[in-house]
Coordinates of C-alpha atoms in Angstrom, one line a residue:
X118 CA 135.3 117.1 87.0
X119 CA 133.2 114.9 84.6
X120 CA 131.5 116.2 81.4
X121 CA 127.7 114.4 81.9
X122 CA 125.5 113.9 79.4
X123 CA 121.8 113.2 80.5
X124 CA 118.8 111.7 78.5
X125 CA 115.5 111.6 80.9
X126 CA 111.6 112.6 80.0
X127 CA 109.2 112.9 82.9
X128 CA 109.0 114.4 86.5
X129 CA 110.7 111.5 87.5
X130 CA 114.0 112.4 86.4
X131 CA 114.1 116.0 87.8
X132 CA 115.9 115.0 91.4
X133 CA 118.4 113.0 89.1
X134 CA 119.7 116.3 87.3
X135 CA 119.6 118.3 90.0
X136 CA 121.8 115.4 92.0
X137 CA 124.5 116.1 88.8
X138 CA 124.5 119.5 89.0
X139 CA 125.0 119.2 92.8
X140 CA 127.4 116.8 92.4
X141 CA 130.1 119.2 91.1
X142 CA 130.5 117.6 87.8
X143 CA 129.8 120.0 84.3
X144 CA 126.2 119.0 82.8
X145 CA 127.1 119.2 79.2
X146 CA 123.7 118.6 78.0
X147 CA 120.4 117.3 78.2
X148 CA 118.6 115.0 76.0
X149 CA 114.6 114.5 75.7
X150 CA 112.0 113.0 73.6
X151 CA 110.0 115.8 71.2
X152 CA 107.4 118.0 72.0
X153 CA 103.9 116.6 71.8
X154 CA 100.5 117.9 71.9
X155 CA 98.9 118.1 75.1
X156 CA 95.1 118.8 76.2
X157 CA 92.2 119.4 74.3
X158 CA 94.1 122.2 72.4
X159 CA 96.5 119.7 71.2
X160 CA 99.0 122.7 72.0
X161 CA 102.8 121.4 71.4
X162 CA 104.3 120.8 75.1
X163 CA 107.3 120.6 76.6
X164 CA 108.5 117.3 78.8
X165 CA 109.6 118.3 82.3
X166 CA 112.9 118.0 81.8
X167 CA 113.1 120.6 78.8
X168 CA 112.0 122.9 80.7
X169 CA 114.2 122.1 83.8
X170 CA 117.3 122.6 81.5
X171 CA 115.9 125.5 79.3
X172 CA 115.4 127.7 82.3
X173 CA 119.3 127.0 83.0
X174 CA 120.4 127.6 79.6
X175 CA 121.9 123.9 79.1
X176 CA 121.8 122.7 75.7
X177 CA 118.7 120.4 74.5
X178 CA 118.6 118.0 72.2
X179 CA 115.4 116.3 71.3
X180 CA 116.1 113.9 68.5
X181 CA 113.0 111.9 67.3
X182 CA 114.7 108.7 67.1
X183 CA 118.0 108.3 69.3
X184 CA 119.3 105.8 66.9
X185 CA 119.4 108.8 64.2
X186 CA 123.3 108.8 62.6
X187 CA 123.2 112.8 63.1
X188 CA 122.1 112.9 66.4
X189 CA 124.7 110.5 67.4
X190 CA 127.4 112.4 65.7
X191 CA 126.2 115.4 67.6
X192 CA 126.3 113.4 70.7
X193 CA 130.2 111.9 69.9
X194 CA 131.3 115.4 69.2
X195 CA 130.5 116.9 72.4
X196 CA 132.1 113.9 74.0
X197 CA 131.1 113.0 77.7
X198 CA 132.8 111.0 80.2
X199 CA 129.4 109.4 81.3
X200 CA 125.5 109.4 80.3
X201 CA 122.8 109.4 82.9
X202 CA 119.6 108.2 82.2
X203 CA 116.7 108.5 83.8
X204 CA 113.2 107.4 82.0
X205 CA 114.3 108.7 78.8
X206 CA 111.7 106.7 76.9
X207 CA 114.1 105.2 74.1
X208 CA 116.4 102.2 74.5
X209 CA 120.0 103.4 73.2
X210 CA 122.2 101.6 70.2
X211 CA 125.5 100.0 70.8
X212 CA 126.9 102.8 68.9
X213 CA 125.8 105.7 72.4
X214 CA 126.8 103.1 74.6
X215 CA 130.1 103.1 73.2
X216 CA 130.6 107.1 73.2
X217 CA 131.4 107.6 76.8
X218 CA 134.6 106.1 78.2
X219 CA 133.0 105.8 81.3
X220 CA 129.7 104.4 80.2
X221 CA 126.0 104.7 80.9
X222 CA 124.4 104.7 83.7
X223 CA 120.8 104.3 84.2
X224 CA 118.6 105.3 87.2
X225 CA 115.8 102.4 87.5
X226 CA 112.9 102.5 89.7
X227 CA 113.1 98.9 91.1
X228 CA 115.1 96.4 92.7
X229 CA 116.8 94.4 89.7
X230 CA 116.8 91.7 88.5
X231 CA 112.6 91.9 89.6
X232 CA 110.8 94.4 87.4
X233 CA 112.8 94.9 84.5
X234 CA 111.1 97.1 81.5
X235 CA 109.1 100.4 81.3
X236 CA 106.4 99.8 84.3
X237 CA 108.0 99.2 86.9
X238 CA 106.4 101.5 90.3
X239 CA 102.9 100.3 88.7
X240 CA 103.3 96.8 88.2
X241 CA 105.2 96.6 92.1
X242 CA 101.9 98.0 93.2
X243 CA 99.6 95.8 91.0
X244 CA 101.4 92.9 92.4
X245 CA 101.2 93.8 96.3
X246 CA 104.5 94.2 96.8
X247 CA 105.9 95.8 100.3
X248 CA 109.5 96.8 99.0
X249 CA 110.7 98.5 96.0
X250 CA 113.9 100.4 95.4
X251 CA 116.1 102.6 93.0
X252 CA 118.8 100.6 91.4
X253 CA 122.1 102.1 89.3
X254 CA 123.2 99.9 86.8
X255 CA 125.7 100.5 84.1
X256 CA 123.8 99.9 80.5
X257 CA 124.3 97.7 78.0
X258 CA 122.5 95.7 75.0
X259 CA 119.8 93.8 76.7
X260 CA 116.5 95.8 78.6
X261 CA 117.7 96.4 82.1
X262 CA 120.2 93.6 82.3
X263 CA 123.5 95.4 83.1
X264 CA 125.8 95.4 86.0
X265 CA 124.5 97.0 89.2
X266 CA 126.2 99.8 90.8
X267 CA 124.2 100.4 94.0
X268 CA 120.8 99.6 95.0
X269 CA 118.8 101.9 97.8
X270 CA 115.3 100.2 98.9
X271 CA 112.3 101.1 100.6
X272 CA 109.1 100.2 101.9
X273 CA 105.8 100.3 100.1
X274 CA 102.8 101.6 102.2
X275 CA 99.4 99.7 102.2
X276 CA 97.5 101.9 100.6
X277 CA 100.3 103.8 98.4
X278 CA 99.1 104.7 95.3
X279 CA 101.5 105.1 92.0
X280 CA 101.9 108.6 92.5
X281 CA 103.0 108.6 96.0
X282 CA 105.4 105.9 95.4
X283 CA 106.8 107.7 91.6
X284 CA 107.2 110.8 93.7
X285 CA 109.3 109.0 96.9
X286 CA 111.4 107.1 94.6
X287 CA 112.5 110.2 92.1
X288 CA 113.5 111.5 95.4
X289 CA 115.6 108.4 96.0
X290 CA 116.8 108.2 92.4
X291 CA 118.8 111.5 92.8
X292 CA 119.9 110.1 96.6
X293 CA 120.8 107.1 94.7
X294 CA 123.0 109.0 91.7
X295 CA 124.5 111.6 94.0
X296 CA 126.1 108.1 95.3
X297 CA 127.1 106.7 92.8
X298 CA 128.5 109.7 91.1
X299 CA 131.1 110.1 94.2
X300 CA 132.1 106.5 93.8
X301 CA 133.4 108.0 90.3
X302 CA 135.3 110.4 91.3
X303 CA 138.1 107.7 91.9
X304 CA 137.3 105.9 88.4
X305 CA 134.2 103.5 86.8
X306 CA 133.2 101.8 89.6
X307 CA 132.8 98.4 89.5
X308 CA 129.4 97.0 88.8
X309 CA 127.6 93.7 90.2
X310 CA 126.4 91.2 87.3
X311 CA 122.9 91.1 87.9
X312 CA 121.3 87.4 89.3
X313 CA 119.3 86.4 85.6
X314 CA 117.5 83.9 86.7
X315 CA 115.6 86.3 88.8
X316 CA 114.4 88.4 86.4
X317 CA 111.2 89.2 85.9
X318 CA 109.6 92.2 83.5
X319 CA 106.8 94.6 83.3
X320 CA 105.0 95.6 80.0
X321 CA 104.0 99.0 79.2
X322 CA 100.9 100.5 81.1
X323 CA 97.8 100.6 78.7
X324 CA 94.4 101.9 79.7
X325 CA 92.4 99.2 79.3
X326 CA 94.2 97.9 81.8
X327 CA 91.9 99.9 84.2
X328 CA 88.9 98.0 83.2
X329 CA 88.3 96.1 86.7
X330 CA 86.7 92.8 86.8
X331 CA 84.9 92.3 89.9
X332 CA 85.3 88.8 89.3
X333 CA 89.2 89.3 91.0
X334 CA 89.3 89.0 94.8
X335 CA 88.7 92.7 96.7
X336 CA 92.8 92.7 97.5
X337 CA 93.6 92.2 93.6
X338 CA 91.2 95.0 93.0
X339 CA 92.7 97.2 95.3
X340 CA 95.9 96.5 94.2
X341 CA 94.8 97.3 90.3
X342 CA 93.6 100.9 91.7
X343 CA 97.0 101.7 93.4
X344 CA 99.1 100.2 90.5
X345 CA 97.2 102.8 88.0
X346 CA 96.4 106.1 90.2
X347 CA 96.5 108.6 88.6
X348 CA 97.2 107.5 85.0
X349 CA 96.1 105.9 83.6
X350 CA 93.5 105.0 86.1
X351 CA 90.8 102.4 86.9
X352 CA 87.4 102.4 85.8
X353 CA 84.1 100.4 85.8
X354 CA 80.8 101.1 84.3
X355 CA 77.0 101.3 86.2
X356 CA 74.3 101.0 83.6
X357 CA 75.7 102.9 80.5
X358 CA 77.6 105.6 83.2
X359 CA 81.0 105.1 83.4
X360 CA 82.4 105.9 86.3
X361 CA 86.5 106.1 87.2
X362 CA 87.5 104.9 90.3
X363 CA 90.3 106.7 92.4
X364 CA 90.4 105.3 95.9
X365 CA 88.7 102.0 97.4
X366 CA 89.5 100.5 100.6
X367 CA 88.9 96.3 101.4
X368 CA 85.7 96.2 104.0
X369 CA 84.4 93.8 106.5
X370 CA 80.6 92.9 105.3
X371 CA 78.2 90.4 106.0
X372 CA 79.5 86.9 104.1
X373 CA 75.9 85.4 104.6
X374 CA 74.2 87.0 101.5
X375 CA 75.2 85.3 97.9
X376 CA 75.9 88.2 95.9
X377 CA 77.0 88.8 92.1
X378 CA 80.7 90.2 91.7
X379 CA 80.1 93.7 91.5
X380 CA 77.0 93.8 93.2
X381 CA 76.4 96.9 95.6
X382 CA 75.7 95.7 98.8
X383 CA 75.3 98.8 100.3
X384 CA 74.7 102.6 99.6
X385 CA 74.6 104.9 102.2
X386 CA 75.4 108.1 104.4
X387 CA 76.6 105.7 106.9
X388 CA 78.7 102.8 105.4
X389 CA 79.3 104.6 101.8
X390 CA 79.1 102.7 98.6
X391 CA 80.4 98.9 99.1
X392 CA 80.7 96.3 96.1
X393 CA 81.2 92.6 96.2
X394 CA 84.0 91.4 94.9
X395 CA 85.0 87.6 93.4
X396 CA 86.5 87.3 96.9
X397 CA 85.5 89.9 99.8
X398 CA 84.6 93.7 99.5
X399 CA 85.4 96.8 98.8
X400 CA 84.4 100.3 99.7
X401 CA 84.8 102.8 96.6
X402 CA 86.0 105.9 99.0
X403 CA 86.6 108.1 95.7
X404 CA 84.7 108.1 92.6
X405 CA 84.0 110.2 89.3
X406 CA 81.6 110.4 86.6
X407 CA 82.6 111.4 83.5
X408 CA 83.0 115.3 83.3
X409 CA 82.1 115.5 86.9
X410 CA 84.5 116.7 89.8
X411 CA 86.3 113.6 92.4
X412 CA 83.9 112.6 95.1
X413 CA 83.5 110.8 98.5
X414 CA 81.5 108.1 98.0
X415 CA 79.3 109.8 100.7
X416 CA 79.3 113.1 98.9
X417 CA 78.5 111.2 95.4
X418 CA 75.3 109.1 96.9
X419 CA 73.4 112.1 97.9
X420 CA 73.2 113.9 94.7
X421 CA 73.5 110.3 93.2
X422 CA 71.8 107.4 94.8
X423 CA 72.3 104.3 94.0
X424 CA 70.0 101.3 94.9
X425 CA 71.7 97.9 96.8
X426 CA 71.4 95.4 94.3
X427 CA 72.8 97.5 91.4
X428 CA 75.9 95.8 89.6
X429 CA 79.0 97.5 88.6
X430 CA 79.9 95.7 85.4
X431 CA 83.0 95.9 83.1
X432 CA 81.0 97.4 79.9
X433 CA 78.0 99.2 79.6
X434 CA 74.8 97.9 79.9
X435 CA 73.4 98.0 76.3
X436 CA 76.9 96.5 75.2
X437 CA 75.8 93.7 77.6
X438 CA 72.4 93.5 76.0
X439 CA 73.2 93.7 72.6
X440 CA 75.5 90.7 73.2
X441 CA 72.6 88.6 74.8
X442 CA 70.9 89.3 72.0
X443 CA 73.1 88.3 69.1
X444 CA 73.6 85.4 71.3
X445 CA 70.1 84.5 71.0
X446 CA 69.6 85.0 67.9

């Protein structure tokens, strides 16, 4: 049986601890970034996977920086064989790599060498993709560059959003571990060097990211929404309203007009509310207005009509205006 260390944050790294606990092997404990205010409150909350261990009275440690010289003389004394990771949300020194004989192994939600970094399910679906994956890799120096373990794949949906696919591949990511934990049972596997030249990398989701620029072709657009549903989300502005967008769909309409990139070409009970894009149209199936509940596009055009003609822009209006007028001055 294998003491287990294992440093994970989020949802996403629930199935992963329960695959250890499954496994047979002792969970020694569990380490997660600090509590941090959440809400309007600001009340102090607990990640997921604080609670997950709290409720099974496994010890938590929640040092504030993993590189701290006490922490990691807390983690060398209780000694594991191996540490799991799983989103933890801080890249680990040389001197935790080193602790356990067996090493570190990480659970990462692509197919390595593509997507290396902290985005990875949101940036698959920003870019289109129809396959991702879970991939266990042993850890070392570099961001996501170690030797692969095993590698379980699956396809992405057309109109999968971010947290359809996060929830699918947790699911996988303990699959995936439960694996690769067996293949230890007879000693560290060994691990496939990754192919480098292959790599490529995702940067950190920020929410201005959502802004959508109807300038980009209705597929890019759609792809944007999927990539950052639910969080941080997309958004676009009507006049000074600004209005998130959940769901939109691409949509066959007339190509014989000339229309302005976020132009609404139509408004209605019977087609709903569909945009131009740069390139070809969408449908915006579900909207929201600040402070106001999700809608159907349907449901939001008859207590909020909208006329044909109207442009969805990427800043408000009197931002817009107050630049044409510096500009003229």
């Amino acid at each position: 049986m294998l003491k287990i260390v294992f440093m994970g944050t989020p949802e996403f790294a629930i199935p992963s601890l329960e695959a250890i606990v499954s496994s047979g092997h002792k969970l020694i404990g569990v380490v997660t970034q600090p509590d941090k205010p959440k809400g309007r409150g600001k009340k102090l909350a607990s990640p997921p996977v604080k609670e997950w261990a709290t409720a099974r009275n496994i010890p938590v440690y929640q040092p504030e920086k993993v590189r701290d010289p006490e922490f990691i003389k807390i983690l060398r004394g209780l000694a594991p064989d191996l540490i799991v990771t799983a989103a933890y949300g801080q890249i680990l020194p040389k001197e935790i790599l080193d602790i356990p004989p067996l090493g570190c192994v990480n659970v990462h939600a692509s197919l390595l060498p593509k997507y290396r970094g902290s985005s990875p399910i949101q940036q698959a679906l920003m870019d289109g993709e129809t396959e991702t994956g879970i991939t266990i890799m042993y850890m070392d120096v570099g961001m996501d560059t170690g030797d692969i373990i095993l590698q379980k794949s699956i396809p992405i949906y057309p109109d999968e959003q971010a947290g359809e696919l996060h929830d699918r591949l947790a699911v996988l990511g303990g699959q995936a571990l439960a694996e690769a934990l067996k293949m230890f049972e007879n000693g560290r596997p060994e691990g496939r060097p990754q192919e480098h030249d292959k790599a490529t990398y995702c940067k950190k989701i920020d929410k201005s990211m959502g802004n959508i620029d109807w300038t980009q072709s209705a597929i890019r657009i759609k792809n944007l929404v999927r990539g950052l549903t639910p969080w941080p989300g997309t958004f676009t502005f009507l006049d000074d309203q600004r209005i998130k967008v959940w769901k939109v769909q691409e949509w066959e309409y007339s190509k014989l007009g000339t229309y302005i990139p976020g132009q609404v070409v139509a408004a209605d009970q019977h087609q709903g509310l569909v945009v131009a894009c740069g390139e070809g149209f969408l449908r915006l199936i579900k909207i929201q207005v600040e402070g106001k509940k999700v809608m159907e596009d349907v449901e939001f055009l008859r207590g909020n009509p909208i006329k044909v003609g109207a442009v969805f822009r990427s800043e408000p209006i009197s931002e817009v205006s107050q630049l044409w007028e510096e500009k003229e001055q």
